[in-house]
């Protein structure tokens, strides 16, 4: 009996300091087929009935004590391991405060859109957005570009759902949405991303950005258009900027014009950047075509309006002297950090 007490004491002591592997060995040593306690139980036959009972009971008790001590120690060790692992993987939420993460900033395209918005807001325009997925009607039809019209040639795009929908080739459909939803007076700009089915090179990209402008009311004339766009160009570039309105053609405006600015690089003498013209085109514009007003059921006898479209990358390139549009989309930090 004393022997069994001794065995328990000794086992408990060993279990206390055992690691997972040692626990397995102890289990074998005490409870295994040839373990100490199994031996005792096997040898019971040599004792008297009385002793057999006592020793047997004692040995079984020892067995269950040692068994549960081993189990408890196992659970404890597993918890310790888990705690250690958690400690190692713990996130230190205070760390970002001290971590030298560089502060980011707006992408030059986003920044340019913001700069354009600021100028037009100061001139009384509201900002609205339109969907990038359009129907043929919004992108072409309502803008006086009928099917099979050659004006579509320069605006090939990506079609979706058969030919039902397409990615807008310009922000001009924003004009249609605005007029469908509001009666005059309207005075909005529509910034956004546009798409063309085009191979990319230094001055072309299948994805780029525009800011559309539209103002419709009674008595709006070309004078208003000239004033607003001259103001914009001088606020966006430099206050002394020399600009001109050159006759042009767009299906959705009549008359149409393109606005050029005097080449800032050569002062108008002619250079590589302005292709020896002395002038650089910065945007397209015109008086809203009566067919467009009619398409949105505006009273074309009562209302007139002007519209314009600005290529965001284009004027950012002019402002910052960037010679390849692809730089905007490569996410090369050496480029982006300069803004
Ligand atoms: N939508 C034309 C384009 O992408 C740009 C444009 C020209 C917009 C004249 C206008 C405008 O609103 O009046 O080429």
XYZ file of N, CA, C and O in Angstrom, residues 152-283:
528
model
N -18.860 58.267 -85.909
C -18.648 57.143 -84.991
C -17.271 56.496 -85.172
O -16.801 55.794 -84.280
N -16.690 56.721 -86.345
C -15.419 56.050 -86.647
C -14.332 56.328 -85.619
O -13.531 55.450 -85.291
N -14.291 57.561 -85.132
C -13.226 57.919 -84.194
C -13.580 57.521 -82.761
O -12.810 57.753 -81.846
N -14.768 56.966 -82.576
C -15.184 56.629 -81.213
C -15.613 55.169 -81.115
O -16.678 54.858 -80.593
N -14.781 54.280 -81.644
C -15.080 52.853 -81.497
C -14.915 52.498 -80.015
O -14.083 53.074 -79.319
N -15.738 51.575 -79.561
C -15.685 51.283 -78.132
C -15.827 49.792 -77.851
O -15.698 48.962 -78.755
N -16.079 49.448 -76.614
C -16.242 48.061 -76.195
C -17.729 47.824 -75.939
O -18.344 48.556 -75.166
N -18.272 46.809 -76.607
C -19.705 46.544 -76.468
C -19.955 45.441 -75.454
O -19.147 44.523 -75.307
N -21.082 45.537 -74.771
C -21.447 44.561 -73.748
C -22.821 43.997 -74.075
O -23.622 44.673 -74.729
N -23.090 42.800 -73.566
C -24.405 42.171 -73.759
C -24.807 42.211 -75.235
O -25.844 42.793 -75.590
N -24.000 41.614 -76.081
C -24.255 41.714 -77.514
C -23.909 43.130 -77.925
O -22.803 43.568 -77.729
N -24.866 43.855 -78.442
C -24.608 45.261 -78.792
C -25.497 46.184 -77.959
O -25.596 47.368 -78.227
N -26.134 45.612 -76.940
C -27.136 46.368 -76.196
C -26.504 47.529 -75.415
O -27.024 48.636 -75.409
N -25.401 47.257 -74.768
C -24.742 48.292 -73.975
C -23.305 48.484 -74.449
O -22.739 47.625 -75.113
N -22.744 49.612 -74.075
C -21.361 49.893 -74.453
C -20.695 50.720 -73.356
O -21.373 51.283 -72.484
N -19.363 50.743 -73.394
C -18.651 51.630 -72.471
C -18.614 53.006 -73.109
O -18.255 53.139 -74.282
N -19.006 54.011 -72.367
C -19.109 55.360 -72.959
C -17.759 55.814 -73.507
O -16.719 55.568 -72.897
N -17.827 56.467 -74.664
C -16.597 56.933 -75.316
C -16.268 58.365 -74.910
O -15.199 58.871 -75.207
N -17.228 59.020 -74.272
C -17.027 60.396 -73.815
C -18.004 60.673 -72.668
O -18.895 59.856 -72.392
N -17.828 61.796 -72.009
C -18.731 62.123 -70.904
C -19.972 62.856 -71.404
O -20.863 63.184 -70.615
N -20.059 63.069 -72.731
C -21.204 63.798 -73.287
C -22.578 63.187 -72.960
O -23.556 63.929 -72.830
N -22.709 61.834 -72.817
C -24.016 61.298 -72.400
C -24.496 61.911 -71.075
O -25.701 61.945 -70.809
N -23.548 62.415 -70.286
C -23.909 63.107 -69.034
C -24.811 64.299 -69.311
O -25.668 64.660 -68.486
N -24.640 64.930 -70.487
C -25.526 66.039 -70.877
C -26.963 65.552 -70.966
O -27.892 66.198 -70.477
N -27.135 64.395 -71.626
C -28.485 63.863 -71.864
C -29.157 63.505 -70.533
O -30.302 63.886 -70.275
N -28.414 62.765 -69.686
C -28.989 62.387 -68.382
C -29.410 63.618 -67.583
O -30.474 63.653 -66.972
N -28.543 64.630 -67.596
C -28.834 65.839 -66.828
C -30.113 66.514 -67.335
O -31.000 66.873 -66.557
N -30.222 66.652 -68.651
C -31.386 67.359 -69.208
C -32.667 66.535 -69.063
O -33.749 67.099 -68.940
N -32.513 65.205 -69.065
C -33.702 64.371 -68.855
C -34.234 64.526 -67.428
O -35.422 64.414 -67.181
N -33.307 64.774 -66.512
C -33.715 64.822 -65.104
C -34.038 66.230 -64.599
O -34.635 66.375 -63.545
N -33.590 67.255 -65.344
C -33.809 68.629 -64.868
C -34.294 69.532 -65.988
O -33.826 69.419 -67.115
N -35.169 70.435 -65.640
C -35.577 71.470 -66.582
C -34.594 72.633 -66.462
O -33.944 72.798 -65.434
N -34.457 73.447 -67.528
C -33.545 74.598 -67.449
C -33.974 75.549 -66.315
O -35.178 75.565 -66.002
N -33.082 76.322 -65.752
C -31.664 76.385 -66.136
C -30.840 75.210 -65.588
O -31.030 74.819 -64.447
N -29.939 74.689 -66.413
C -28.978 73.698 -65.918
C -27.570 74.231 -66.166
O -27.321 74.936 -67.157
N -26.691 73.916 -65.263
C -25.299 74.374 -65.372
C -24.447 73.352 -64.615
O -24.288 73.441 -63.396
N -23.977 72.373 -65.347
C -23.277 71.261 -64.677
C -21.953 70.927 -65.353
O -21.749 71.211 -66.537
N -21.067 70.290 -64.581
C -19.926 69.604 -65.189
C -20.038 68.138 -64.796
O -20.578 67.790 -63.742
N -19.554 67.276 -65.690
C -19.631 65.824 -65.489
C -18.229 65.231 -65.637
O -17.775 64.988 -66.755
N -17.525 65.031 -64.544
C -16.204 64.396 -64.656
C -16.356 62.879 -64.710
O -17.339 62.348 -64.188
N -15.448 62.192 -65.367
C -15.534 60.732 -65.354
C -14.587 60.035 -66.304
O -13.870 60.665 -67.088
N -14.631 58.716 -66.193
C -13.744 57.864 -66.985
C -14.437 57.481 -68.292
O -15.642 57.238 -68.296
N -13.684 57.457 -69.367
C -14.249 57.095 -70.667
C -13.353 56.060 -71.365
O -12.211 55.850 -70.947
N -13.908 55.431 -72.403
C -13.216 54.292 -73.029
C -13.211 54.403 -74.551
O -14.176 54.874 -75.149
N -12.137 53.962 -75.141
C -12.095 53.872 -76.602
C -11.384 52.572 -76.978
O -10.417 52.187 -76.312
N -11.868 51.955 -78.047
C -11.199 50.754 -78.544
C -10.017 51.209 -79.386
O -10.131 51.417 -80.591
N -8.887 51.363 -78.719
C -7.763 52.034 -79.340
C -6.458 51.426 -78.829
O -6.365 51.090 -77.650
N -5.473 51.278 -79.718
C -4.152 50.838 -79.248
C -3.523 52.004 -78.497
O -3.698 53.154 -78.878
N -2.809 51.692 -77.415
C -2.238 52.807 -76.656
C -0.860 53.169 -77.204
O -0.097 52.325 -77.652
N -0.597 54.468 -77.172
C 0.740 54.975 -77.495
C 0.965 56.206 -76.629
O 0.239 56.412 -75.652
N 1.939 57.017 -76.974
C 2.296 58.136 -76.098
C 1.141 59.113 -75.875
O 1.086 59.800 -74.858
N 0.201 59.172 -76.827
C -0.889 60.135 -76.646
C -2.274 59.498 -76.663
O -3.278 60.193 -76.645
N -2.346 58.162 -76.719
C -3.650 57.484 -76.702
C -3.700 56.410 -75.625
O -2.710 55.744 -75.358
N -4.896 56.258 -75.068
C -5.092 55.211 -74.075
C -6.529 54.722 -74.211
O -7.430 55.498 -74.524
N -6.739 53.429 -74.002
C -8.095 52.876 -74.130
C -8.997 53.371 -73.002
O -10.215 53.333 -73.100
N -8.391 53.823 -71.927
C -9.141 54.391 -70.808
C -8.547 55.752 -70.492
O -7.329 55.877 -70.389
N -9.380 56.750 -70.399
C -8.878 58.062 -69.966
C -10.026 58.824 -69.315
O -11.067 58.234 -69.014
N -9.831 60.102 -69.058
C -10.835 60.853 -68.303
C -11.216 62.153 -69.007
O -10.375 62.759 -69.668
N -12.454 62.533 -68.831
C -12.922 63.802 -69.382
C -13.743 64.549 -68.331
O -14.225 63.950 -67.369
N -13.872 65.841 -68.572
C -14.849 66.606 -67.808
C -15.754 67.288 -68.827
O -15.285 68.054 -69.670
N -17.041 66.947 -68.764
C -18.025 67.530 -69.667
C -18.602 68.777 -69.015
O -18.673 68.859 -67.778
N -19.023 69.730 -69.823
C -19.701 70.899 -69.272
C -20.965 71.161 -70.060
O -21.025 70.891 -71.269
N -21.993 71.647 -69.362
C -23.254 71.962 -70.053
C -23.970 73.084 -69.312
O -24.109 73.049 -68.085
N -24.411 74.077 -70.088
C -25.251 75.123 -69.517
C -26.395 75.383 -70.484
O -26.165 75.583 -71.678
N -27.618 75.305 -69.985
C -28.792 75.579 -70.836
C -29.735 76.518 -70.086
O -30.016 76.309 -68.894
N -30.178 77.531 -70.793
C -31.117 78.491 -70.194
C -31.672 79.359 -71.324
O -31.301 79.179 -72.486
N -32.487 80.322 -70.978
C -32.912 81.287 -71.998
C -31.757 82.242 -72.251
O -30.989 82.553 -71.331
N -31.624 82.675 -73.474
C -30.654 83.724 -73.822
C -29.187 83.373 -73.599
O -28.367 84.264 -73.374
N -28.826 82.131 -73.633
C -27.393 81.796 -73.543
C -26.803 81.907 -74.943
O -27.380 81.413 -75.916
N -25.667 82.588 -75.034
C -25.045 82.795 -76.351
C -23.593 82.333 -76.339
O -23.050 81.957 -75.293
N -22.994 82.423 -77.513
C -21.583 82.046 -77.646
C -20.694 82.928 -76.769
O -19.609 82.513 -76.369
N -21.164 84.119 -76.479
C -20.385 85.031 -75.614
C -20.206 84.416 -74.231
O -19.117 84.481 -73.635
N -21.282 83.781 -73.720
C -21.181 83.132 -72.404
C -20.147 82.007 -72.455
O -19.344 81.839 -71.532
N -20.219 81.247 -73.551
C -19.271 80.143 -73.708
C -17.835 80.655 -73.722
O -16.960 80.137 -73.012
N -17.579 81.697 -74.501
C -16.227 82.253 -74.589
C -15.748 82.756 -73.233
O -14.609 82.520 -72.824
N -16.643 83.421 -72.523
C -16.256 84.001 -71.231
C -15.895 82.908 -70.233
O -14.845 82.962 -69.573
N -16.758 81.893 -70.160
C -16.535 80.839 -69.168
C -15.253 80.053 -69.455
O -14.450 79.774 -68.564
N -15.048 79.715 -70.750
C -13.875 78.888 -71.057
C -12.568 79.681 -70.999
O -11.521 79.140 -70.645
N -12.660 80.966 -71.324
C -11.465 81.800 -71.182
C -11.090 81.902 -69.704
O -9.917 81.752 -69.327
N -12.076 82.104 -68.897
C -11.862 82.186 -67.455
C -11.254 80.889 -66.926
O -10.297 80.901 -66.149
N -11.846 79.770 -67.383
C -11.333 78.479 -66.933
C -9.860 78.318 -67.306
O -9.015 77.995 -66.463
N -9.543 78.565 -68.592
C -8.177 78.334 -69.065
C -7.172 79.185 -68.291
O -6.091 78.722 -67.926
N -7.548 80.421 -67.998
C -6.612 81.312 -67.299
C -6.479 80.963 -65.827
O -5.430 81.172 -65.224
N -7.555 80.422 -65.262
C -7.448 80.019 -63.859
C -6.698 78.702 -63.730
O -5.980 78.472 -62.764
N -6.886 77.820 -64.723
C -6.254 76.502 -64.621
C -4.769 76.563 -64.977
O -3.937 75.944 -64.328
N -4.435 77.306 -66.042
C -3.032 77.388 -66.466
C -2.384 78.635 -65.866
O -1.962 78.595 -64.729
N -2.304 79.698 -66.638
C -1.730 80.941 -66.096
C -2.652 82.111 -66.438
O -3.344 82.082 -67.457
N -2.630 83.136 -65.588
C -3.614 84.205 -65.729
C -3.442 85.017 -67.014
O -4.392 85.618 -67.508
N -2.245 85.038 -67.583
C -2.015 85.832 -68.796
C -2.207 85.011 -70.068
O -1.860 85.467 -71.157
N -2.736 83.797 -69.914
C -2.789 82.871 -71.045
C -3.520 83.457 -72.260
O -4.601 84.012 -72.158
N -2.871 83.291 -73.412
C -3.448 83.724 -74.675
C -4.219 82.539 -75.265
O -3.641 81.472 -75.458
N -5.533 82.691 -75.502
C -6.282 81.579 -76.088
C -7.073 82.038 -77.314
O -7.314 83.230 -77.511
N -7.469 81.066 -78.124
C -8.283 81.408 -79.299
C -9.349 80.327 -79.502
O -9.174 79.177 -79.074
N -10.442 80.724 -80.145
C -11.502 79.783 -80.494
C -11.417 79.516 -81.983
O -11.531 80.454 -82.782
N -11.184 78.279 -82.345
C -10.992 77.908 -83.753
C -12.204 77.079 -84.206
O -12.595 76.129 -83.526
N -12.828 77.441 -85.325
C -14.007 76.699 -85.788
C -13.707 75.214 -85.953
O -12.622 74.846 -86.403
N -14.665 74.390 -85.561
C -14.460 72.943 -85.646
C -15.805 72.272 -85.901
O -16.789 72.949 -86.213
N -15.849 70.965 -85.764
C -17.118 70.275 -85.951
C -17.345 69.191 -84.898
O -16.488 68.340 -84.670
N -18.469 69.241 -84.255
C -18.942 68.136 -83.415
C -20.413 67.947 -83.746
O -21.118 68.927 -84.017
N -20.876 66.722 -83.714
C -22.260 66.442 -84.095
C -23.279 67.079 -83.147
O -24.374 67.427 -83.537
N -22.887 67.204 -81.886
C -23.859 67.632 -80.863
C -23.798 69.119 -80.562
O -24.468 69.603 -79.652
N -22.959 69.852 -81.300
C -22.923 71.305 -81.129
C -22.964 71.983 -82.498
O -22.478 71.440 -83.485
N -23.543 73.175 -82.519
C -23.594 73.950 -83.762
C -23.819 75.422 -83.415
O -24.875 75.746 -82.883
N -22.872 76.314 -83.648
C -21.543 76.026 -84.182
C -20.632 75.338 -83.148
O -20.920 75.365 -81.963
N -19.552 74.766 -83.653
C -18.582 74.099 -82.775
C -17.236 74.804 -82.857
O -16.941 75.469 -83.854
N -16.454 74.625 -81.826
C -15.117 75.230 -81.826
C -14.164 74.379 -81.009
O -14.589 73.551 -80.201
N -12.904 74.601 -81.272
C -11.896 74.043 -80.377
C -11.136 75.209 -79.786
O -10.939 76.233 -80.444
N -10.763 75.077 -78.531
C -10.023 76.152 -77.865
C -8.552 75.775 -77.875
O -8.181 74.670 -77.489
N -7.748 76.696 -78.359
C -6.292 76.503 -78.363
C -5.667 77.487 -77.394
O -6.187 78.584 -77.175
N -4.538 77.087 -76.824
C -3.787 78.067 -76.045
C -2.429 78.267 -76.700
O -1.900 77.362 -77.357
N -1.915 79.459 -76.551
C -0.593 79.752 -77.114
C 0.411 78.808 -76.461
O 0.402 78.628 -75.248
N 1.244 78.173 -77.286
C 2.209 77.202 -76.752
C 3.121 77.876 -75.732
O 3.803 78.856 -76.033
N 3.098 77.334 -74.524
C 3.873 77.961 -73.448
C 5.364 77.653 -73.585
O 6.200 78.325 -73.017
N 5.646 76.601 -74.358
C 7.040 76.172 -74.472
C 7.849 77.096 -75.380
O 8.961 77.491 -75.076
N 7.236 77.461 -76.546
C 7.978 78.272 -77.516
C 7.418 79.689 -77.607
O 7.897 80.502 -78.396
N 6.376 79.971 -76.827
C 5.782 81.307 -76.865
C 5.055 81.585 -78.176
O 4.775 82.735 -78.507
N 4.797 80.538 -78.957
C 4.021 80.721 -80.190
C 4.862 80.695 -81.451
O 4.349 80.762 -82.556
N 6.169 80.587 -81.269
C 7.059 80.580 -82.448
C 6.942 79.268 -83.223
O 7.200 79.217 -84.423
N 6.572 78.223 -82.514
C 6.497 76.900 -83.160
C 7.601 75.992 -82.653
O 8.777 76.380 -82.656
N 7.207 74.821 -82.181
C 8.211 73.869 -81.684
C 7.675 72.446 -81.840
O 6.586 72.238 -82.368
N 8.427 71.477 -81.333
C 8.049 70.075 -81.480
C 6.726 69.796 -80.770
O 5.861 69.098 -81.279
N 6.556 70.375 -79.570
C 5.366 70.103 -78.775
C 4.087 70.607 -79.463
O 3.080 69.924 -79.519
N 4.142 71.814 -80.038
C 2.937 72.352 -80.695
C 2.929 72.025 -82.177
O 2.106 72.558 -82.936
N 3.826 71.154 -82.586
C 3.943 70.721 -83.991
C 4.087 71.936 -84.919
O 3.442 72.003 -85.979
N 4.891 72.896 -84.456
C 5.180 74.107 -85.233
C 3.977 74.997 -85.515
O 4.030 75.862 -86.384
N 2.883 74.772 -84.763
C 1.693 75.598 -84.984
C 1.688 76.834 -84.096
O 1.003 77.817 -84.378
N 2.416 76.760 -82.995
C 2.399 77.886 -82.053
C 1.204 77.844 -81.125
O 1.119 78.586 -80.155
N 0.241 76.959 -81.428
C -0.962 76.819 -80.615
C -1.177 75.353 -80.235
O -0.835 74.462 -81.013
N -1.773 75.140 -79.084
C -2.074 73.774 -78.656
C -3.551 73.670 -78.293
O -4.071 74.502 -77.525
N -4.207 72.643 -78.839
C -5.639 72.454 -78.571
C -5.838 71.992 -77.127
O -5.136 71.104 -76.648
N -6.776 72.629 -76.420
C -7.021 72.161 -75.051
C -8.423 71.587 -74.819
O -8.620 70.817 -73.896
N -9.399 71.941 -75.641
C -10.727 71.347 -75.437
C -11.640 71.589 -76.638
O -11.328 72.402 -77.521
